[in-house]
PDB file of C-alpha atoms in Angstrom:
ATOM      1  CA  MET A   1      24.532 -21.034  -2.275  1.00  0.00           C
ATOM      2  CA  ILE A   2      22.563 -19.418   0.572  1.00  0.00           C
ATOM      3  CA  THR A   3      22.076 -16.265  -1.499  1.00  0.00           C
ATOM      4  CA  MET A   4      20.724 -18.363  -4.354  1.00  0.00           C
ATOM      5  CA  MET A   5      18.294 -20.105  -1.986  1.00  0.00           C
ATOM      6  CA  ARG A   6      17.077 -16.740  -0.640  1.00  0.00           C
ATOM      7  CA  ARG A   7      16.448 -15.487  -4.164  1.00  0.00           C
ATOM      8  CA  LEU A   8      14.586 -18.672  -5.000  1.00  0.00           C
ATOM      9  CA  ALA A   9      12.444 -18.371  -1.850  1.00  0.00           C
ATOM     10  CA  ILE A  10      11.577 -14.723  -2.576  1.00  0.00           C
ATOM     11  CA  THR A  11      10.782 -15.509  -6.212  1.00  0.00           C
ATOM     12  CA  SER A  12       8.532 -18.396  -5.216  1.00  0.00           C
ATOM     13  CA  LEU A  13       6.644 -16.173  -2.760  1.00  0.00           C
ATOM     14  CA  LEU A  14       6.108 -13.472  -5.373  1.00  0.00           C
ATOM     15  CA  PHE A  15       5.228 -15.673  -8.330  1.00  0.00           C
ATOM     16  CA  THR A  16       3.675 -18.842  -6.915  1.00  0.00           C
ATOM     17  CA  PRO A  17       0.421 -19.580  -8.725  1.00  0.00           C
ATOM     18  CA  LEU A  18      -2.426 -19.795  -6.264  1.00  0.00           C
ATOM     19  CA  VAL A  19      -5.465 -21.888  -7.113  1.00  0.00           C
ATOM     20  CA  GLU A  20      -7.789 -20.349  -4.540  1.00  0.00           C
ATOM     21  CA  ALA A  21      -6.409 -17.016  -3.317  1.00  0.00           C
ATOM     22  CA  ASN A  22      -9.478 -15.878  -1.379  1.00  0.00           C
ATOM     23  CA  HIS A  23      -7.599 -14.085   1.402  1.00  0.00           C
ATOM     24  CA  TYR A  24      -5.187 -11.170   1.388  1.00  0.00           C
ATOM     25  CA  ILE A  25      -3.291  -8.818   3.666  1.00  0.00           C
ATOM     26  CA  VAL A  26      -2.367  -5.221   2.879  1.00  0.00           C
ATOM     27  CA  GLY A  27       0.129  -2.810   4.385  1.00  0.00           C
ATOM     28  CA  ALA A  28       0.166   0.791   3.187  1.00  0.00           C
ATOM     29  CA  LEU A  29       1.772   4.170   3.806  1.00  0.00           C
ATOM     30  CA  GLY A  30       0.337   7.422   2.608  1.00  0.00           C
ATOM     31  CA  TYR A  31      -0.601  11.052   3.034  1.00  0.00           C
ATOM     32  CA  ALA A  32      -3.607  12.242   5.046  1.00  0.00           C
ATOM     33  CA  GLU A  33      -5.258  15.658   5.247  1.00  0.00           C
ATOM     34  CA  VAL A  34      -7.335  15.605   8.408  1.00  0.00           C
ATOM     35  CA  ASP A  35      -9.798  17.990  10.079  1.00  0.00           C
ATOM     36  CA  LEU A  36     -10.647  16.712  13.557  1.00  0.00           C
ATOM     37  CA  PRO A  37     -12.656  18.006  16.542  1.00  0.00           C
ATOM     38  CA  LEU A  38      -9.505  18.375  18.633  1.00  0.00           C
ATOM     39  CA  VAL A  39      -8.473  21.639  20.256  1.00  0.00           C
ATOM     40  CA  THR A  40      -5.013  22.904  19.333  1.00  0.00           C
ATOM     41  CA  ALA A  41      -2.717  25.018  21.496  1.00  0.00           C
ATOM     42  CA  SER A  42      -4.048  28.117  19.707  1.00  0.00           C
ATOM     43  CA  GLY A  43      -7.656  27.122  20.524  1.00  0.00           C
ATOM     44  CA  GLU A  44      -8.628  26.143  16.964  1.00  0.00           C
ATOM     45  CA  ARG A  45      -9.680  22.822  15.429  1.00  0.00           C
ATOM     46  CA  TYR A  46      -6.930  20.406  14.437  1.00  0.00           C
ATOM     47  CA  ASP A  47      -6.463  20.698  10.680  1.00  0.00           C
ATOM     48  CA  SER A  48      -3.231  19.245   9.384  1.00  0.00           C
ATOM     49  CA  GLN A  49      -1.381  16.968   6.999  1.00  0.00           C
ATOM     50  CA  ASP A  50       0.179  13.821   8.344  1.00  0.00           C
ATOM     51  CA  VAL A  51       1.509  10.391   7.398  1.00  0.00           C
ATOM     52  CA  ALA A  52      -1.185   7.708   7.187  1.00  0.00           C
ATOM     53  CA  VAL A  53      -0.439   4.072   7.997  1.00  0.00           C
ATOM     54  CA  SER A  54      -2.823   1.168   7.473  1.00  0.00           C
ATOM     55  CA  VAL A  55      -2.920  -2.603   7.692  1.00  0.00           C
ATOM     56  CA  ALA A  56      -5.828  -4.780   6.596  1.00  0.00           C
ATOM     57  CA  TYR A  57      -7.070  -8.307   6.042  1.00  0.00           C
ATOM     58  CA  GLY A  58      -9.490  -9.088   3.227  1.00  0.00           C
ATOM     59  CA  TYR A  59     -11.609 -12.012   2.121  1.00  0.00           C
ATOM     60  CA  GLN A  60     -13.139 -12.536  -1.327  1.00  0.00           C
ATOM     61  CA  PHE A  61     -16.643 -13.912  -0.771  1.00  0.00           C
ATOM     62  CA  HIS A  62     -17.796 -13.522  -4.396  1.00  0.00           C
ATOM     63  CA  ARG A  63     -15.899 -13.157  -7.671  1.00  0.00           C
ATOM     64  CA  GLN A  64     -16.537  -9.367  -7.604  1.00  0.00           C
ATOM     65  CA  TRP A  65     -16.752  -8.643  -3.860  1.00  0.00           C
ATOM     66  CA  TYR A  66     -14.382  -8.457  -0.901  1.00  0.00           C
ATOM     67  CA  VAL A  67     -14.947  -7.745   2.763  1.00  0.00           C
ATOM     68  CA  GLU A  68     -11.997  -6.009   4.399  1.00  0.00           C
ATOM     69  CA  THR A  69     -11.212  -5.182   8.007  1.00  0.00           C
ATOM     70  CA  GLY A  70      -8.257  -3.125   9.057  1.00  0.00           C
ATOM     71  CA  TYR A  71      -6.664  -0.486  11.221  1.00  0.00           C
ATOM     72  CA  LEU A  72      -5.930   3.040   9.995  1.00  0.00           C
ATOM     73  CA  GLN A  73      -3.786   5.699  11.642  1.00  0.00           C
ATOM     74  CA  LEU A  74      -4.612   9.168  10.311  1.00  0.00           C
ATOM     75  CA  ALA A  75      -2.706  11.418  12.695  1.00  0.00           C
ATOM     76  CA  ASP A  76       0.103  10.926  15.157  1.00  0.00           C
ATOM     77  CA  LYS A  77       1.752  14.296  15.496  1.00  0.00           C
ATOM     78  CA  GLN A  78       3.867  15.637  18.323  1.00  0.00           C
ATOM     79  CA  GLU A  79       4.576  19.337  18.492  1.00  0.00           C
ATOM     80  CA  SER A  80       6.561  21.229  21.105  1.00  0.00           C
ATOM     81  CA  ASN A  81       3.554  21.669  23.394  1.00  0.00           C
ATOM     82  CA  ALA A  82       0.936  19.220  22.118  1.00  0.00           C
ATOM     83  CA  THR A  83       0.231  15.695  20.883  1.00  0.00           C
ATOM     84  CA  TYR A  84      -2.573  14.802  18.441  1.00  0.00           C
ATOM     85  CA  GLU A  85      -3.755  11.308  17.514  1.00  0.00           C
ATOM     86  CA  ALA A  86      -6.502   9.846  15.320  1.00  0.00           C
ATOM     87  CA  ARG A  87      -6.731   6.129  14.591  1.00  0.00           C
ATOM     88  CA  GLY A  88      -9.029   3.161  14.695  1.00  0.00           C
ATOM     89  CA  PRO A  89     -10.423  -0.013  13.164  1.00  0.00           C
ATOM     90  CA  TYR A  90     -12.672  -0.174  10.115  1.00  0.00           C
ATOM     91  CA  VAL A  91     -14.723  -2.649   8.137  1.00  0.00           C
ATOM     92  CA  ALA A  92     -15.546  -2.175   4.454  1.00  0.00           C
ATOM     93  CA  ILE A  93     -17.032  -3.842   1.405  1.00  0.00           C
ATOM     94  CA  LEU A  94     -14.977  -3.625  -1.791  1.00  0.00           C
ATOM     95  CA  GLY A  95     -16.440  -4.090  -5.243  1.00  0.00           C
ATOM     96  CA  LYS A  96     -13.925  -4.937  -7.952  1.00  0.00           C
ATOM     97  CA  ALA A  97     -13.436  -5.268 -11.670  1.00  0.00           C
ATOM     98  CA  GLY A  98     -10.303  -7.127 -12.723  1.00  0.00           C
ATOM     99  CA  ASN A  99      -8.258  -7.784 -15.847  1.00  0.00           C
ATOM    100  CA  GLN A 100      -4.746  -9.089 -16.645  1.00  0.00           C
ATOM    101  CA  THR A 101      -3.125  -5.910 -15.287  1.00  0.00           C
ATOM    102  CA  GLY A 102      -4.881  -5.718 -11.922  1.00  0.00           C
ATOM    103  CA  GLU A 103      -8.102  -4.892 -10.123  1.00  0.00           C
ATOM    104  CA  LEU A 104      -9.967  -1.597  -9.984  1.00  0.00           C
ATOM    105  CA  PHE A 105     -11.943  -1.381  -6.745  1.00  0.00           C
ATOM    106  CA  TYR A 106     -14.216   0.904  -4.790  1.00  0.00           C
ATOM    107  CA  ARG A 107     -14.651   0.836  -1.044  1.00  0.00           C
ATOM    108  CA  VAL A 108     -17.615   1.654   1.199  1.00  0.00           C
ATOM    109  CA  GLY A 109     -17.245   1.182   4.930  1.00  0.00           C
ATOM    110  CA  VAL A 110     -17.459   2.422   8.482  1.00  0.00           C
ATOM    111  CA  MET A 111     -14.694   3.364  10.907  1.00  0.00           C
ATOM    112  CA  SER A 112     -14.564   3.759  14.679  1.00  0.00           C
ATOM    113  CA  MET A 113     -12.035   6.555  15.095  1.00  0.00           C
ATOM    114  CA  ASP A 114     -10.419   7.347  18.435  1.00  0.00           C
ATOM    115  CA  THR A 115      -9.133  10.917  18.586  1.00  0.00           C
ATOM    116  CA  ARG A 116      -7.021  12.452  21.315  1.00  0.00           C
ATOM    117  CA  SER A 117      -5.186  15.694  21.999  1.00  0.00           C
ATOM    118  CA  ILE A 118      -2.895  16.422  24.920  1.00  0.00           C
ATOM    119  CA  LEU A 119      -1.787  20.013  25.468  1.00  0.00           C
ATOM    120  CA  ASP A 120       1.241  20.598  27.692  1.00  0.00           C
ATOM    121  CA  THR A 121       0.384  23.873  29.366  1.00  0.00           C
ATOM    122  CA  THR A 122       0.290  25.617  32.719  1.00  0.00           C
ATOM    123  CA  ASP A 123      -2.680  27.800  31.724  1.00  0.00           C
ATOM    124  CA  GLU A 124      -5.019  27.761  34.751  1.00  0.00           C
ATOM    125  CA  GLU A 125      -8.162  28.404  32.647  1.00  0.00           C
ATOM    126  CA  CYS A 126      -7.377  25.442  30.428  1.00  0.00           C
ATOM    127  CA  ILE A 127      -6.692  23.171  33.392  1.00  0.00           C
ATOM    128  CA  SER A 128      -9.765  24.252  35.401  1.00  0.00           C
ATOM    129  CA  ALA A 129     -12.081  23.901  32.371  1.00  0.00           C
ATOM    130  CA  ASN A 130     -10.560  20.492  31.559  1.00  0.00           C
ATOM    131  CA  ALA A 131      -9.931  21.777  28.017  1.00  0.00           C
ATOM    132  CA  CYS A 132      -6.244  20.840  27.871  1.00  0.00           C
ATOM    133  CA  ASN A 133      -6.885  17.213  27.007  1.00  0.00           C
ATOM    134  CA  SER A 134      -9.644  15.784  24.873  1.00  0.00           C
ATOM    135  CA  ALA A 135     -10.474  12.287  23.715  1.00  0.00           C
ATOM    136  CA  LYS A 136     -13.421  11.154  21.604  1.00  0.00           C
ATOM    137  CA  SER A 137     -14.597   8.064  19.818  1.00  0.00           C
ATOM    138  CA  ILE A 138     -16.162   9.009  16.512  1.00  0.00           C
ATOM    139  CA  VAL A 139     -18.130   6.924  14.039  1.00  0.00           C
ATOM    140  CA  ALA A 140     -17.225   7.805  10.465  1.00  0.00           C
ATOM    141  CA  GLY A 141     -18.149   6.575   7.027  1.00  0.00           C
ATOM    142  CA  MET A 142     -15.536   5.891   4.395  1.00  0.00           C
ATOM    143  CA  ALA A 143     -15.621   5.762   0.605  1.00  0.00           C
ATOM    144  CA  GLY A 144     -12.691   5.170  -1.686  1.00  0.00           C
ATOM    145  CA  LEU A 145     -11.360   4.196  -5.074  1.00  0.00           C
ATOM    146  CA  GLY A 146      -8.176   2.309  -5.868  1.00  0.00           C
ATOM    147  CA  PHE A 147      -6.244  -0.036  -8.099  1.00  0.00           C
ATOM    148  CA  ASP A 148      -4.306  -3.206  -7.236  1.00  0.00           C
ATOM    149  CA  TYR A 149      -1.595  -3.751  -9.877  1.00  0.00           C
ATOM    150  CA  TYR A 150      -0.308  -7.329 -10.285  1.00  0.00           C
ATOM    151  CA  LEU A 151       3.384  -7.729  -9.448  1.00  0.00           C
ATOM    152  CA  GLY A 152       3.041 -11.507  -9.499  1.00  0.00           C
ATOM    153  CA  THR A 153       0.269 -13.988  -8.909  1.00  0.00           C
ATOM    154  CA  ALA A 154       0.441 -13.573  -5.142  1.00  0.00           C
ATOM    155  CA  SER A 155       1.494  -9.941  -4.742  1.00  0.00           C
ATOM    156  CA  MET A 156       0.053  -6.625  -5.863  1.00  0.00           C
ATOM    157  CA  LEU A 157       0.892  -2.938  -5.619  1.00  0.00           C
ATOM    158  CA  ARG A 158      -2.052  -0.949  -4.208  1.00  0.00           C
ATOM    159  CA  VAL A 159      -2.761   2.716  -4.972  1.00  0.00           C
ATOM    160  CA  GLU A 160      -5.881   4.179  -3.372  1.00  0.00           C
ATOM    161  CA  TYR A 161      -7.758   7.302  -2.325  1.00  0.00           C
ATOM    162  CA  THR A 162     -10.173   7.235   0.627  1.00  0.00           C
ATOM    163  CA  TYR A 163     -12.495   9.927   1.965  1.00  0.00           C
ATOM    164  CA  ILE A 164     -13.567   9.657   5.603  1.00  0.00           C
ATOM    165  CA  GLY A 165     -16.346  11.790   7.057  1.00  0.00           C
ATOM    166  CA  GLY A 166     -18.333  11.553  10.250  1.00  0.00           C
ATOM    167  CA  GLN A 167     -19.535  12.942  13.541  1.00  0.00           C
ATOM    168  CA  ASP A 168     -18.455  16.406  14.700  1.00  0.00           C
ATOM    169  CA  ASP A 169     -17.634  17.380  11.116  1.00  0.00           C
ATOM    170  CA  VAL A 170     -14.664  14.995  10.904  1.00  0.00           C
ATOM    171  CA  LYS A 171     -13.061  14.961   7.457  1.00  0.00           C
ATOM    172  CA  ALA A 172     -10.035  13.147   6.111  1.00  0.00           C
ATOM    173  CA  HIS A 173      -8.615  12.657   2.631  1.00  0.00           C
ATOM    174  CA  VAL A 174      -6.116   9.797   2.443  1.00  0.00           C
ATOM    175  CA  VAL A 175      -3.887   8.730  -0.469  1.00  0.00           C
ATOM    176  CA  ASN A 176      -2.064   5.424   0.095  1.00  0.00           C
ATOM    177  CA  LEU A 177       0.560   3.323  -1.637  1.00  0.00           C
ATOM    178  CA  GLY A 178       0.748  -0.227  -0.353  1.00  0.00           C
ATOM    179  CA  TRP A 179       1.559  -3.871  -0.920  1.00  0.00           C
ATOM    180  CA  ARG A 180      -1.046  -6.634  -1.036  1.00  0.00           C
ATOM    181  CA  TYR A 181      -0.275 -10.324  -0.601  1.00  0.00           C
ATOM    182  CA  ASN A 182      -2.858 -12.942  -1.678  1.00  0.00           C
ATOM    183  CA  PHE A 183      -3.051 -16.327  -0.001  1.00  0.00           C
TER     184      PHE A 183
END
């Protein structure tokens, strides 16, 4: 009986018709290729592939337009002698075209990216020059293209590509797969 009630609750969440679903939340996992102004242990710029994680909240203010705010983690890598991080909040406008299958959208926005590297070393030159650790806040623009595929009236599968570029020649290419819930 309890199992039946759980199934019924999950089904109602996925397929409940919503009269005015102007809000949504998104959670996504993906792949990111990032080039950041962080110094690596070998003295070069940080250029790597990493797992991307994002969460967002969106609001439909017009039948073809959304505003979305979220948090995106591009890099969180720990190596034997170093740690590299790049993450931050963003705000974007999404234009959309929808049909019975889903919604094609494009994204244009801005991100405030916090980057940080911590090198575990005993190198006196690095320590005296304060080059072992670096932290920067970078403003970056973002542009992307994606598709939200209807799984039910309230839930969608999101596939998207986003390019991020900004200060200090920051570049990131992100491909995400996520879940969107409309409410």
